[in-house]
Short mmCIF file of C-alpha atoms in Angstrom, two decimals:
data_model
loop_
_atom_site.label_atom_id
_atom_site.label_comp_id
_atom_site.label_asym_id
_atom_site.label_seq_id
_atom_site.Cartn_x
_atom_site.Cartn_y
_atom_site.Cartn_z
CA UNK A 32 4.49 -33.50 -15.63
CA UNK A 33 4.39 -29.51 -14.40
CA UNK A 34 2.31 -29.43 -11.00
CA UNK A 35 -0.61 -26.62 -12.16
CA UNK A 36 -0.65 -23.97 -9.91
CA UNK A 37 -3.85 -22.28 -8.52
CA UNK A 38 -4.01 -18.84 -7.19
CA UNK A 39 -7.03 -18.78 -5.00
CA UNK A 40 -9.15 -15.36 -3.04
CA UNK A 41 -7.08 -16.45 0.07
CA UNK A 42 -3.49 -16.25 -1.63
CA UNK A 43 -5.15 -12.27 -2.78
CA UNK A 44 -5.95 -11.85 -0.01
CA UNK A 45 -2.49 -12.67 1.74
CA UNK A 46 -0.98 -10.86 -0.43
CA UNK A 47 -3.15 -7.43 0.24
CA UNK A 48 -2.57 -8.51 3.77
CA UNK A 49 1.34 -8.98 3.29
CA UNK A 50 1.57 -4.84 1.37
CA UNK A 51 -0.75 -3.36 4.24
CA UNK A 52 1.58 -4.47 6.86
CA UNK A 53 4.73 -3.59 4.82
CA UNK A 54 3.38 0.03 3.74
CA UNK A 55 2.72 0.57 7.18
CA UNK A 56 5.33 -1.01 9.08
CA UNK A 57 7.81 1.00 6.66
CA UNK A 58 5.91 4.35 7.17
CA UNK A 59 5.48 4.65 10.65
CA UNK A 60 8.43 3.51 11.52
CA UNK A 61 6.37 0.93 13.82
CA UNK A 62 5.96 -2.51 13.36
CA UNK A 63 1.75 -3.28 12.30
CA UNK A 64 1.07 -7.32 12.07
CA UNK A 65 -2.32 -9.37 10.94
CA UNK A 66 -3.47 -12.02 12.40
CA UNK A 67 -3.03 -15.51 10.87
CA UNK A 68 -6.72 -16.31 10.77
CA UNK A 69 -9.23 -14.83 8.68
CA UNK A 70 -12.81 -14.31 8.97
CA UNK A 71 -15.76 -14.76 6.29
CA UNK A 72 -18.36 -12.38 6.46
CA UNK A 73 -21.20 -11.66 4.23
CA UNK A 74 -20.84 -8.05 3.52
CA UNK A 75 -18.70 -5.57 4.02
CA UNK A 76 -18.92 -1.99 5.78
CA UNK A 77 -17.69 1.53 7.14
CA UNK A 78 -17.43 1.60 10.88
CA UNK A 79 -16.75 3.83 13.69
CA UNK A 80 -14.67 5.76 14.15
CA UNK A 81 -12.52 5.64 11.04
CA UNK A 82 -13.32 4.34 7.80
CA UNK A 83 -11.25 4.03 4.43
CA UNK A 84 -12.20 2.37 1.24
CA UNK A 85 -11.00 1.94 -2.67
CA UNK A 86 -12.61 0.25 -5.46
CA UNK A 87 -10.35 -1.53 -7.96
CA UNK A 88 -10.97 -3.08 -10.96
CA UNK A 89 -9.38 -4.65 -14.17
CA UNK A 90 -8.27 -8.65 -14.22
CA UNK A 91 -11.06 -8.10 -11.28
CA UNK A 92 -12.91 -6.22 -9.34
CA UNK A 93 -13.32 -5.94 -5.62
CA UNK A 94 -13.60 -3.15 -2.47
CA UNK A 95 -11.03 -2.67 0.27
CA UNK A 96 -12.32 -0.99 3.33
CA UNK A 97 -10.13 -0.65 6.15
CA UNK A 98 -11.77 0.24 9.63
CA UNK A 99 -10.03 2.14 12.57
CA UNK A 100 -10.52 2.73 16.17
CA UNK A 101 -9.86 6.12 17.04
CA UNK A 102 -6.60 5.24 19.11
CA UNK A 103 -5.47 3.64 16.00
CA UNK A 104 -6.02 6.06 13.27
CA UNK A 105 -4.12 8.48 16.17
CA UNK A 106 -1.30 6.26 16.79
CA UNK A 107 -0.45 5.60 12.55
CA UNK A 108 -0.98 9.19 11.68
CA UNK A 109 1.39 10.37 14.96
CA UNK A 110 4.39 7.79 14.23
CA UNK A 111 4.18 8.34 10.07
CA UNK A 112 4.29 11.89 10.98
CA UNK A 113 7.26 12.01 13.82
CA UNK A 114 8.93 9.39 11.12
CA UNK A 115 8.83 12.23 8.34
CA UNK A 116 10.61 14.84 11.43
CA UNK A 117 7.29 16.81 12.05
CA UNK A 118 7.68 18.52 15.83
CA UNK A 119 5.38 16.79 18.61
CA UNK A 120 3.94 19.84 19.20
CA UNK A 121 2.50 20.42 15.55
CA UNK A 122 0.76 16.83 15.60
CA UNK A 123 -3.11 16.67 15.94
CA UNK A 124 -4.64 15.54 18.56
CA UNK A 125 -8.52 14.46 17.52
CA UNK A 126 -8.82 11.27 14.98
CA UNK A 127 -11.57 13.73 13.41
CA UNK A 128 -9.02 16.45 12.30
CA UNK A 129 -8.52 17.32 8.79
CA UNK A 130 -5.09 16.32 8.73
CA UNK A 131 -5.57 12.16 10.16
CA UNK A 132 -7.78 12.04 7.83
CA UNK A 133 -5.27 13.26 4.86
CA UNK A 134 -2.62 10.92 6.27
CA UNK A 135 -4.61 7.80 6.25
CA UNK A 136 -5.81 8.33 2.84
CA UNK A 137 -2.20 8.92 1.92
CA UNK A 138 -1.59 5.82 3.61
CA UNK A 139 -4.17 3.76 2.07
CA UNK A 140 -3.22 5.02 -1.56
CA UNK A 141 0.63 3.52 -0.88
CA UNK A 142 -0.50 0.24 0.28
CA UNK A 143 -2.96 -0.28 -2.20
CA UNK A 144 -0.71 0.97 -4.96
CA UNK A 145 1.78 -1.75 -3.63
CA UNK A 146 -0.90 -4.48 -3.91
CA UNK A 147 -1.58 -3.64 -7.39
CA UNK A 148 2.07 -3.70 -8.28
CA UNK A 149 2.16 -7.36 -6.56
CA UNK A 150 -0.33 -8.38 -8.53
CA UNK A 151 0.73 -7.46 -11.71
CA UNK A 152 3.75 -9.16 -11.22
CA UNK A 153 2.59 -12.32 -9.58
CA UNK A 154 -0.58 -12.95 -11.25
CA UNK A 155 0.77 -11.18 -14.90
CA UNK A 156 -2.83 -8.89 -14.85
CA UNK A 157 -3.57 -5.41 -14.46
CA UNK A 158 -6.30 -3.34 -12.04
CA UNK A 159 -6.25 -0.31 -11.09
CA UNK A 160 -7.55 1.48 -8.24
CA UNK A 161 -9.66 5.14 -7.63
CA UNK A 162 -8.54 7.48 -5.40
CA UNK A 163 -9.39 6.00 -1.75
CA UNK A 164 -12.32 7.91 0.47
CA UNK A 165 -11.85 8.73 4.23
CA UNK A 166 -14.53 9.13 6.67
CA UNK A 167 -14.86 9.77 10.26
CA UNK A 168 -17.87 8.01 11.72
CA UNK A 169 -19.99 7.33 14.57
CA UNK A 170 -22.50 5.11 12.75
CA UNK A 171 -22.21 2.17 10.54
CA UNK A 172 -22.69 2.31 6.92
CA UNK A 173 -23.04 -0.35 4.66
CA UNK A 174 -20.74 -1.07 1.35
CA UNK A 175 -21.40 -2.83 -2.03
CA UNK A 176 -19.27 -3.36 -4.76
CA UNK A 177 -20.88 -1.37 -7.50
CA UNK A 178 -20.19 -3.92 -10.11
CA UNK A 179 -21.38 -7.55 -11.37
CA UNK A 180 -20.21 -9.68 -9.10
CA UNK A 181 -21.37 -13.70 -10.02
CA UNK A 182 -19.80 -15.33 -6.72
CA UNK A 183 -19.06 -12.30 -4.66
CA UNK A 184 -17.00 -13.21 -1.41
CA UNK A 185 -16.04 -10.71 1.51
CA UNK A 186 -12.92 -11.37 4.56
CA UNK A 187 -11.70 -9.52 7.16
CA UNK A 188 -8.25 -9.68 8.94
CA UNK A 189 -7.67 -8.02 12.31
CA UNK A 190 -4.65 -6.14 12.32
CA UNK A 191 -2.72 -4.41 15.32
CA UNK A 192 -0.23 -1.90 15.48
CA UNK A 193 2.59 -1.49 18.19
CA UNK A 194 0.90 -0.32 20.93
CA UNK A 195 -1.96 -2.70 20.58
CA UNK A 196 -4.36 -0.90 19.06
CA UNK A 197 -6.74 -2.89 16.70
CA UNK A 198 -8.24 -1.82 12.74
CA UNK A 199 -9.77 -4.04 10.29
CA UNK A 200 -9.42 -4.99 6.88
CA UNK A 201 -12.23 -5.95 4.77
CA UNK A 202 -11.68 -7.29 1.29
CA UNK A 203 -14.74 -7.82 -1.11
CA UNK A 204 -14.26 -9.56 -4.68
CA UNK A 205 -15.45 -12.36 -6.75
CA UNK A 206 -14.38 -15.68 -6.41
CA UNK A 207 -11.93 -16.27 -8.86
CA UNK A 208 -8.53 -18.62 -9.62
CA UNK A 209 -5.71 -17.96 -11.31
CA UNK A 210 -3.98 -21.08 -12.88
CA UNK A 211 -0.89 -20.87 -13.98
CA UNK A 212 -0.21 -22.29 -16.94
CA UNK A 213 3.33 -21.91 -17.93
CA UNK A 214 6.69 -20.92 -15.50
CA UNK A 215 7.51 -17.34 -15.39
CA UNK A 216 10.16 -15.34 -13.32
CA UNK A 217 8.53 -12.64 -10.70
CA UNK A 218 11.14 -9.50 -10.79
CA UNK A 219 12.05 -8.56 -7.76
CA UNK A 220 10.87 -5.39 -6.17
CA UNK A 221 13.63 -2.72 -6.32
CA UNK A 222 14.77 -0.55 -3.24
CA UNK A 223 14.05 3.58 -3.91
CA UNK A 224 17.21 3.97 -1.30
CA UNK A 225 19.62 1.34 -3.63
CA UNK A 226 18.54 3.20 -6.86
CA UNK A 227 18.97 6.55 -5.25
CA UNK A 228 22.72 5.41 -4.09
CA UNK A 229 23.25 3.89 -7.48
CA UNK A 230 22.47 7.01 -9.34
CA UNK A 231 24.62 9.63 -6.81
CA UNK A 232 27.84 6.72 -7.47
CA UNK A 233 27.22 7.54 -11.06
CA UNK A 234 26.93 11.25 -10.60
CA UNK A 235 30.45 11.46 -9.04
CA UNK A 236 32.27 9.08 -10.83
CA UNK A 237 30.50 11.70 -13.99
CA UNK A 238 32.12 14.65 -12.41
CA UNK A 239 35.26 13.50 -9.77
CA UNK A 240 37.75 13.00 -13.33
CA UNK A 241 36.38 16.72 -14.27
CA UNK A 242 37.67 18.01 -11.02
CA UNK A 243 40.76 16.64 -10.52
CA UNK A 244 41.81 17.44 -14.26
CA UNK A 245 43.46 20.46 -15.41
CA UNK A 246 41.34 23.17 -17.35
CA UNK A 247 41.84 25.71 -19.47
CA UNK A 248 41.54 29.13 -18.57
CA UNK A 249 40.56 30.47 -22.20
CA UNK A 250 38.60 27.63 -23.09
CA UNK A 251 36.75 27.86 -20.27
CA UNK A 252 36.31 31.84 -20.91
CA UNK A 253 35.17 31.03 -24.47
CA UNK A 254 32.66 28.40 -22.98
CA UNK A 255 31.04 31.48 -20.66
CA UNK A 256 31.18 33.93 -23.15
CA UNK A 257 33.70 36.34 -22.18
#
């Protein structure tokens, strides 16, 4: 008899976990870790001195805020930029300058992107997400899921980044299981740097027989016209 399989608001939540530290870790060039436990809270919110959030919905519904220190937001935005070849000197200095801000909401769109695509292979639904919303604070503001929620349930995760600096991940959905009912194959995720290398083999194996053979200089005329 098939063992049923049960997809719980932890194993989501792993996996949200699991494409924050992967989008980050692969963007700044710097490795960013979670901690093994998590914490259950009863609501979630925006706190000093950086604060990100994104609704989804679809298969369900839920809030992702993600809270940053100052010396956190600084130390992301400074190693994704210096990773992409930007100049020290043209770097920002303040966690309240326009441009953090425009990096970490970069940032969160790519990691939450990468959850969604996880979950639409792993759990065979959709959701989709709205553009995330970046704040710099020096109060707290309260969040609620602007949707009906029968069991709603909220985490957090601490995360830290290489230097030690410390941002938090809130997750608000319903509770909900996924049982799977039947085996299915999860594709694996394909590499943009494999695909790229794939398609430049195929360019030149396209065009290396047109070099090396021998052309005709009048058809070649009558191909340009003259």
């Amino acid at each position: 008899m098939k063992k049923t399989k049960i997809i719980t608001t932890e194993d989501i939540l792993l996996t949200l976990c699991q494409s924050v530290s992967g989008v980050l870790t692969s963007a700044t060039g710097s490795q960013v870790n979670y901690s093994p436990m998590v914490q259950k809270i009863t609501k979630t919110s925006l706190k000093p001195d950086f604060g990100c959030f994104v609704l989804f919905d679809g298969g369900f519904s839920g809030l992702v805020v993600i809270n940053f220190t100052a010396k956190a937001a600084l130390e992301l935005y400074s190693n994704y930029m210096r990773n992409m070849g930007i100049p020290e000197e043209e770097l920002a200095i303040l966690h309240t300058s326009d441009e953090v801000g425009d990096v970490l909401g970069e940032l969160m769109n790519q990691l939450v992107g990468d959850f969604t695509n996880q979950v639409r292979k792993t759990l065979h639904t959709h959701i989709t997400q709205n553009q995330p919303k970046m704040l710099a604070l020096n109060k707290q503001v309260i969040l609620s899921v602007d949707t009906n929620l029968d069991r709603p349930q909220a985490r957090r995760v601490t995360f830290s980044t290489a230097n030690g600096n410390i941002f938090y991940l809130e997750l608000a959905m319903d509770k909900t299981e996924f049982i799977q009912l039947e085996e299915f194959e999860t594709p694996e995720d394909e590499c943009p740097d494999s695909i790229l290398e794939q398609a430049r083999q195929q360019m030149q194996t396209k065009t290396t027989p047109a070099a090396n053979s021998d052309i005709d200089p009048n058809t070649l005329l009558d191909e340009l016209g003259i």
